Amino acid sequence: MTVRSLHLPVAAQPSVDSLVDLARLGESHGYDFAWLPETWGRDAVTVLTDIARETDEIGVGPSIVNVYSRSPALLGQTATTLQEVADGRLRMAIAPSGPAVVEGWHGTEFDRPLRRTREYLEIMRAVMSGETVNYDGEIFSLAGFRLRCDPPAEPVPIDAAGMGPKSVELAGRFADGWHAVVFTPDGLEDRLEDLRRGMELGDRDPDDVRVTLSLTACALEDGERARELARQHFAFYVGAMGTYYRESLSRQGYEEEAHEIAAAWASGDTEEALDCISDDLLDDLGAAGTPDRAREELAKFEDIDGIDDIAIGFPRGASSDEIEATIEELAPDE
């Protein structure tokens, strides 16, 4: 059975309290998790701590924290602490992010992302075991330290995000789950094959690997406004966020559109970039329109075998009222 969660807004919000309020609204409507992205705004750890303190049942976790800006041991400590604050409701999600953020914001070389992700998974688990960590990897070597506090009473699952075949295979082989973002239904089916191959290589039980899709959605009585917001959101990601989203969209059968969007954005013609996103492409990537139409588009993704959790995300330009309306219209208890 597919559950619904929240992928809290990636765009700047008025305050930490506003993010807490959205998580509490999601909890009141029966959403399973409140996932929080971390880019170049508020840090995820502080906000998640507040959300965990102000909620009772909804799961909490970052989606994602990158594997460059914090050491793997520190992320193990962080997961240990957040699990304590959240009374066992934490689920971590890590990934390389991309060169635009890692190099442009954190000033760190975007080097060996897949190997780095694997070593983070291994070291974080070793840290959270409570045993002395002795680890000799290709990137990291640690020796002689252990947690100075009790390890988590409930083990913290660690998911990995990824868009390409190898990164998704890695998630299936080594992580406790895969986080997917900006995928068409057909594109998801292809990557789920990579995930299953990874699970076979790692001799994993498929029931132990959870698949979460972050799906951009906007459900408003003004359906055209909802679709325009979603169109702006996808144009930004494909046009402005480096090559990762463009390459992923190309692999999913939209190579021409991906390059046209990127070219228009690079030339400063945002209107042309928006025009490159057809209604068919918009429906293939998200669930936007009137509440009835958004629910219809959402159902296409929920019907995909192998998806465990659809995390409802929101366009970058959506107002607080529009985000709240979408949470209420697409709630699992509706």
PDB file of N, CA and C in Angstrom, residues 76-124:
ATOM      1  N   GLY A  76      26.363  10.591  11.507  1.00  0.00           N
ATOM      2  CA  GLY A  76      25.977   9.515  12.415  1.00  0.00           C
ATOM      3  C   GLY A  76      25.586  10.056  13.778  1.00  0.00           C
ATOM      4  N   GLN A  77      26.365  11.021  14.292  1.00  0.00           N
ATOM      5  CA  GLN A  77      26.014  11.670  15.561  1.00  0.00           C
ATOM      6  C   GLN A  77      24.679  12.412  15.441  1.00  0.00           C
ATOM      7  N   THR A  78      24.502  13.097  14.331  1.00  0.00           N
ATOM      8  CA  THR A  78      23.277  13.863  14.103  1.00  0.00           C
ATOM      9  C   THR A  78      22.057  12.953  14.091  1.00  0.00           C
ATOM     10  N   ALA A  79      22.159  11.830  13.372  1.00  0.00           N
ATOM     11  CA  ALA A  79      21.043  10.886  13.311  1.00  0.00           C
ATOM     12  C   ALA A  79      20.750  10.317  14.698  1.00  0.00           C
ATOM     13  N   THR A  80      21.800  10.041  15.469  1.00  0.00           N
ATOM     14  CA  THR A  80      21.620   9.539  16.828  1.00  0.00           C
ATOM     15  C   THR A  80      20.839  10.540  17.676  1.00  0.00           C
ATOM     16  N   THR A  81      21.215  11.806  17.572  1.00  0.00           N
ATOM     17  CA  THR A  81      20.587  12.843  18.383  1.00  0.00           C
ATOM     18  C   THR A  81      19.152  13.116  17.935  1.00  0.00           C
ATOM     19  N   LEU A  82      18.947  13.219  16.622  1.00  0.00           N
ATOM     20  CA  LEU A  82      17.599  13.472  16.117  1.00  0.00           C
ATOM     21  C   LEU A  82      16.658  12.312  16.436  1.00  0.00           C
ATOM     22  N   GLN A  83      17.174  11.097  16.408  1.00  0.00           N
ATOM     23  CA  GLN A  83      16.321   9.958  16.748  1.00  0.00           C
ATOM     24  C   GLN A  83      15.859  10.038  18.199  1.00  0.00           C
ATOM     25  N   GLU A  84      16.744  10.511  19.068  1.00  0.00           N
ATOM     26  CA  GLU A  84      16.373  10.687  20.474  1.00  0.00           C
ATOM     27  C   GLU A  84      15.299  11.764  20.617  1.00  0.00           C
ATOM     28  N   VAL A  85      15.497  12.894  19.941  1.00  0.00           N
ATOM     29  CA  VAL A  85      14.533  13.995  20.011  1.00  0.00           C
ATOM     30  C   VAL A  85      13.184  13.577  19.428  1.00  0.00           C
ATOM     31  N   ALA A  86      13.217  12.781  18.362  1.00  0.00           N
ATOM     32  CA  ALA A  86      11.995  12.400  17.653  1.00  0.00           C
ATOM     33  C   ALA A  86      11.326  11.155  18.230  1.00  0.00           C
ATOM     34  N   ASP A  87      11.858  10.616  19.313  1.00  0.00           N
ATOM     35  CA  ASP A  87      11.264   9.419  19.930  1.00  0.00           C
ATOM     36  C   ASP A  87      11.112   8.274  18.931  1.00  0.00           C
ATOM     37  N   GLY A  88      12.157   8.087  18.106  1.00  0.00           N
ATOM     38  CA  GLY A  88      12.168   6.934  17.204  1.00  0.00           C
ATOM     39  C   GLY A  88      11.488   7.143  15.871  1.00  0.00           C
ATOM     40  N   ARG A  89      11.139   8.394  15.523  1.00  0.00           N
ATOM     41  CA  ARG A  89      10.395   8.646  14.271  1.00  0.00           C
ATOM     42  C   ARG A  89      11.286   9.087  13.114  1.00  0.00           C
ATOM     43  N   LEU A  90      12.619   9.034  13.288  1.00  0.00           N
ATOM     44  CA  LEU A  90      13.531   9.567  12.282  1.00  0.00           C
ATOM     45  C   LEU A  90      13.829   8.546  11.197  1.00  0.00           C
ATOM     46  N   ARG A  91      13.940   9.049   9.981  1.00  0.00           N
ATOM     47  CA  ARG A  91      14.471   8.287   8.849  1.00  0.00           C
ATOM     48  C   ARG A  91      15.374   9.234   8.071  1.00  0.00           C
ATOM     49  N   MET A  92      16.642   8.891   7.906  1.00  0.00           N
ATOM     50  CA  MET A  92      17.591   9.764   7.211  1.00  0.00           C
ATOM     51  C   MET A  92      17.552   9.510   5.709  1.00  0.00           C
ATOM     52  N   ALA A  93      17.883  10.528   4.941  1.00  0.00           N
ATOM     53  CA  ALA A  93      18.085  10.359   3.502  1.00  0.00           C
ATOM     54  C   ALA A  93      19.288  11.204   3.104  1.00  0.00           C
ATOM     55  N   ILE A  94      20.257  10.560   2.445  1.00  0.00           N
ATOM     56  CA  ILE A  94      21.491  11.230   2.043  1.00  0.00           C
ATOM     57  C   ILE A  94      21.689  11.076   0.543  1.00  0.00           C
ATOM     58  N   ALA A  95      22.532  11.922  -0.016  1.00  0.00           N
ATOM     59  CA  ALA A  95      22.852  11.852  -1.442  1.00  0.00           C
ATOM     60  C   ALA A  95      23.971  12.844  -1.731  1.00  0.00           C
ATOM     61  N   PRO A  96      24.581  12.735  -2.902  1.00  0.00           N
ATOM     62  CA  PRO A  96      25.640  13.686  -3.240  1.00  0.00           C
ATOM     63  C   PRO A  96      25.150  15.105  -3.495  1.00  0.00           C
ATOM     64  N   SER A  97      23.863  15.306  -3.785  1.00  0.00           N
ATOM     65  CA  SER A  97      23.383  16.579  -4.312  1.00  0.00           C
ATOM     66  C   SER A  97      24.005  16.759  -5.696  1.00  0.00           C
ATOM     67  N   GLY A  98      24.569  17.917  -6.009  1.00  0.00           N
ATOM     68  CA  GLY A  98      25.152  18.122  -7.328  1.00  0.00           C
ATOM     69  C   GLY A  98      26.250  19.162  -7.283  1.00  0.00           C
ATOM     70  N   PRO A  99      27.026  19.292  -8.362  1.00  0.00           N
ATOM     71  CA  PRO A  99      28.144  20.236  -8.372  1.00  0.00           C
ATOM     72  C   PRO A  99      27.732  21.674  -8.116  1.00  0.00           C
ATOM     73  N   ALA A 100      26.540  22.070  -8.598  1.00  0.00           N
ATOM     74  CA  ALA A 100      26.121  23.468  -8.431  1.00  0.00           C
ATOM     75  C   ALA A 100      26.097  23.854  -6.958  1.00  0.00           C
ATOM     76  N   VAL A 101      25.573  22.969  -6.106  1.00  0.00           N
ATOM     77  CA  VAL A 101      25.478  23.258  -4.677  1.00  0.00           C
ATOM     78  C   VAL A 101      26.788  22.940  -3.961  1.00  0.00           C
ATOM     79  N   VAL A 102      27.346  21.774  -4.244  1.00  0.00           N
ATOM     80  CA  VAL A 102      28.529  21.317  -3.507  1.00  0.00           C
ATOM     81  C   VAL A 102      29.728  22.219  -3.778  1.00  0.00           C
ATOM     82  N   GLU A 103      29.936  22.579  -5.034  1.00  0.00           N
ATOM     83  CA  GLU A 103      31.091  23.415  -5.373  1.00  0.00           C
ATOM     84  C   GLU A 103      30.769  24.899  -5.248  1.00  0.00           C
ATOM     85  N   GLY A 104      29.594  25.289  -5.739  1.00  0.00           N
ATOM     86  CA  GLY A 104      29.264  26.710  -5.741  1.00  0.00           C
ATOM     87  C   GLY A 104      28.911  27.265  -4.382  1.00  0.00           C
ATOM     88  N   TRP A 105      28.324  26.435  -3.506  1.00  0.00           N
ATOM     89  CA  TRP A 105      27.892  26.914  -2.197  1.00  0.00           C
ATOM     90  C   TRP A 105      28.832  26.462  -1.084  1.00  0.00           C
ATOM     91  N   HIS A 106      29.198  25.172  -1.117  1.00  0.00           N
ATOM     92  CA  HIS A 106      30.037  24.632  -0.045  1.00  0.00           C
ATOM     93  C   HIS A 106      31.535  24.730  -0.349  1.00  0.00           C
ATOM     94  N   GLY A 107      31.886  25.050  -1.590  1.00  0.00           N
ATOM     95  CA  GLY A 107      33.296  25.230  -1.936  1.00  0.00           C
ATOM     96  C   GLY A 107      34.116  23.960  -1.852  1.00  0.00           C
ATOM     97  N   THR A 108      33.465  22.816  -2.086  1.00  0.00           N
ATOM     98  CA  THR A 108      34.115  21.511  -1.993  1.00  0.00           C
ATOM     99  C   THR A 108      34.067  20.815  -3.348  1.00  0.00           C
ATOM    100  N   GLU A 109      35.124  20.128  -3.707  1.00  0.00           N
ATOM    101  CA  GLU A 109      35.165  19.435  -4.989  1.00  0.00           C
ATOM    102  C   GLU A 109      34.124  18.324  -5.018  1.00  0.00           C
ATOM    103  N   PHE A 110      33.366  18.276  -6.089  1.00  0.00           N
ATOM    104  CA  PHE A 110      32.352  17.234  -6.276  1.00  0.00           C
ATOM    105  C   PHE A 110      33.042  15.991  -6.841  1.00  0.00           C
ATOM    106  N   ASP A 111      33.595  15.201  -5.934  1.00  0.00           N
ATOM    107  CA  ASP A 111      34.467  14.098  -6.346  1.00  0.00           C
ATOM    108  C   ASP A 111      33.884  12.757  -5.915  1.00  0.00           C
ATOM    109  N   ARG A 112      33.867  11.770  -6.787  1.00  0.00           N
ATOM    110  CA  ARG A 112      33.505  10.383  -6.514  1.00  0.00           C
ATOM    111  C   ARG A 112      32.197  10.271  -5.728  1.00  0.00           C
ATOM    112  N   PRO A 113      31.123  10.804  -6.258  1.00  0.00           N
ATOM    113  CA  PRO A 113      29.869  10.858  -5.492  1.00  0.00           C
ATOM    114  C   PRO A 113      29.311   9.496  -5.086  1.00  0.00           C
ATOM    115  N   LEU A 114      29.414   8.496  -5.956  1.00  0.00           N
ATOM    116  CA  LEU A 114      28.841   7.195  -5.617  1.00  0.00           C
ATOM    117  C   LEU A 114      29.646   6.507  -4.516  1.00  0.00           C
ATOM    118  N   ARG A 115      30.971   6.499  -4.661  1.00  0.00           N
ATOM    119  CA  ARG A 115      31.800   5.879  -3.639  1.00  0.00           C
ATOM    120  C   ARG A 115      31.624   6.594  -2.298  1.00  0.00           C
ATOM    121  N   ARG A 116      31.526   7.897  -2.375  1.00  0.00           N
ATOM    122  CA  ARG A 116      31.365   8.689  -1.159  1.00  0.00           C
ATOM    123  C   ARG A 116      30.050   8.336  -0.458  1.00  0.00           C
ATOM    124  N   THR A 117      28.976   8.206  -1.227  1.00  0.00           N
ATOM    125  CA  THR A 117      27.684   7.854  -0.646  1.00  0.00           C
ATOM    126  C   THR A 117      27.748   6.493   0.037  1.00  0.00           C
ATOM    127  N   ARG A 118      28.378   5.529  -0.624  1.00  0.00           N
ATOM    128  CA  ARG A 118      28.499   4.194  -0.017  1.00  0.00           C
ATOM    129  C   ARG A 118      29.260   4.262   1.309  1.00  0.00           C
ATOM    130  N   GLU A 119      30.353   5.002   1.354  1.00  0.00           N
ATOM    131  CA  GLU A 119      31.139   5.066   2.589  1.00  0.00           C
ATOM    132  C   GLU A 119      30.373   5.795   3.690  1.00  0.00           C
ATOM    133  N   TYR A 120      29.595   6.806   3.330  1.00  0.00           N
ATOM    134  CA  TYR A 120      28.761   7.475   4.332  1.00  0.00           C
ATOM    135  C   TYR A 120      27.764   6.493   4.944  1.00  0.00           C
ATOM    136  N   LEU A 121      27.119   5.691   4.107  1.00  0.00           N
ATOM    137  CA  LEU A 121      26.173   4.708   4.620  1.00  0.00           C
ATOM    138  C   LEU A 121      26.858   3.767   5.611  1.00  0.00           C
ATOM    139  N   GLU A 122      28.015   3.279   5.250  1.00  0.00           N
ATOM    140  CA  GLU A 122      28.723   2.313   6.095  1.00  0.00           C
ATOM    141  C   GLU A 122      29.208   2.953   7.397  1.00  0.00           C
ATOM    142  N   ILE A 123      29.744   4.156   7.303  1.00  0.00           N
ATOM    143  CA  ILE A 123      30.282   4.809   8.510  1.00  0.00           C
ATOM    144  C   ILE A 123      29.158   5.251   9.436  1.00  0.00           C
ATOM    145  N   MET A 124      28.088   5.806   8.882  1.00  0.00           N
ATOM    146  CA  MET A 124      26.970   6.227   9.732  1.00  0.00           C
ATOM    147  C   MET A 124      26.405   5.043  10.516  1.00  0.00           C
TER     148      MET A 124
END
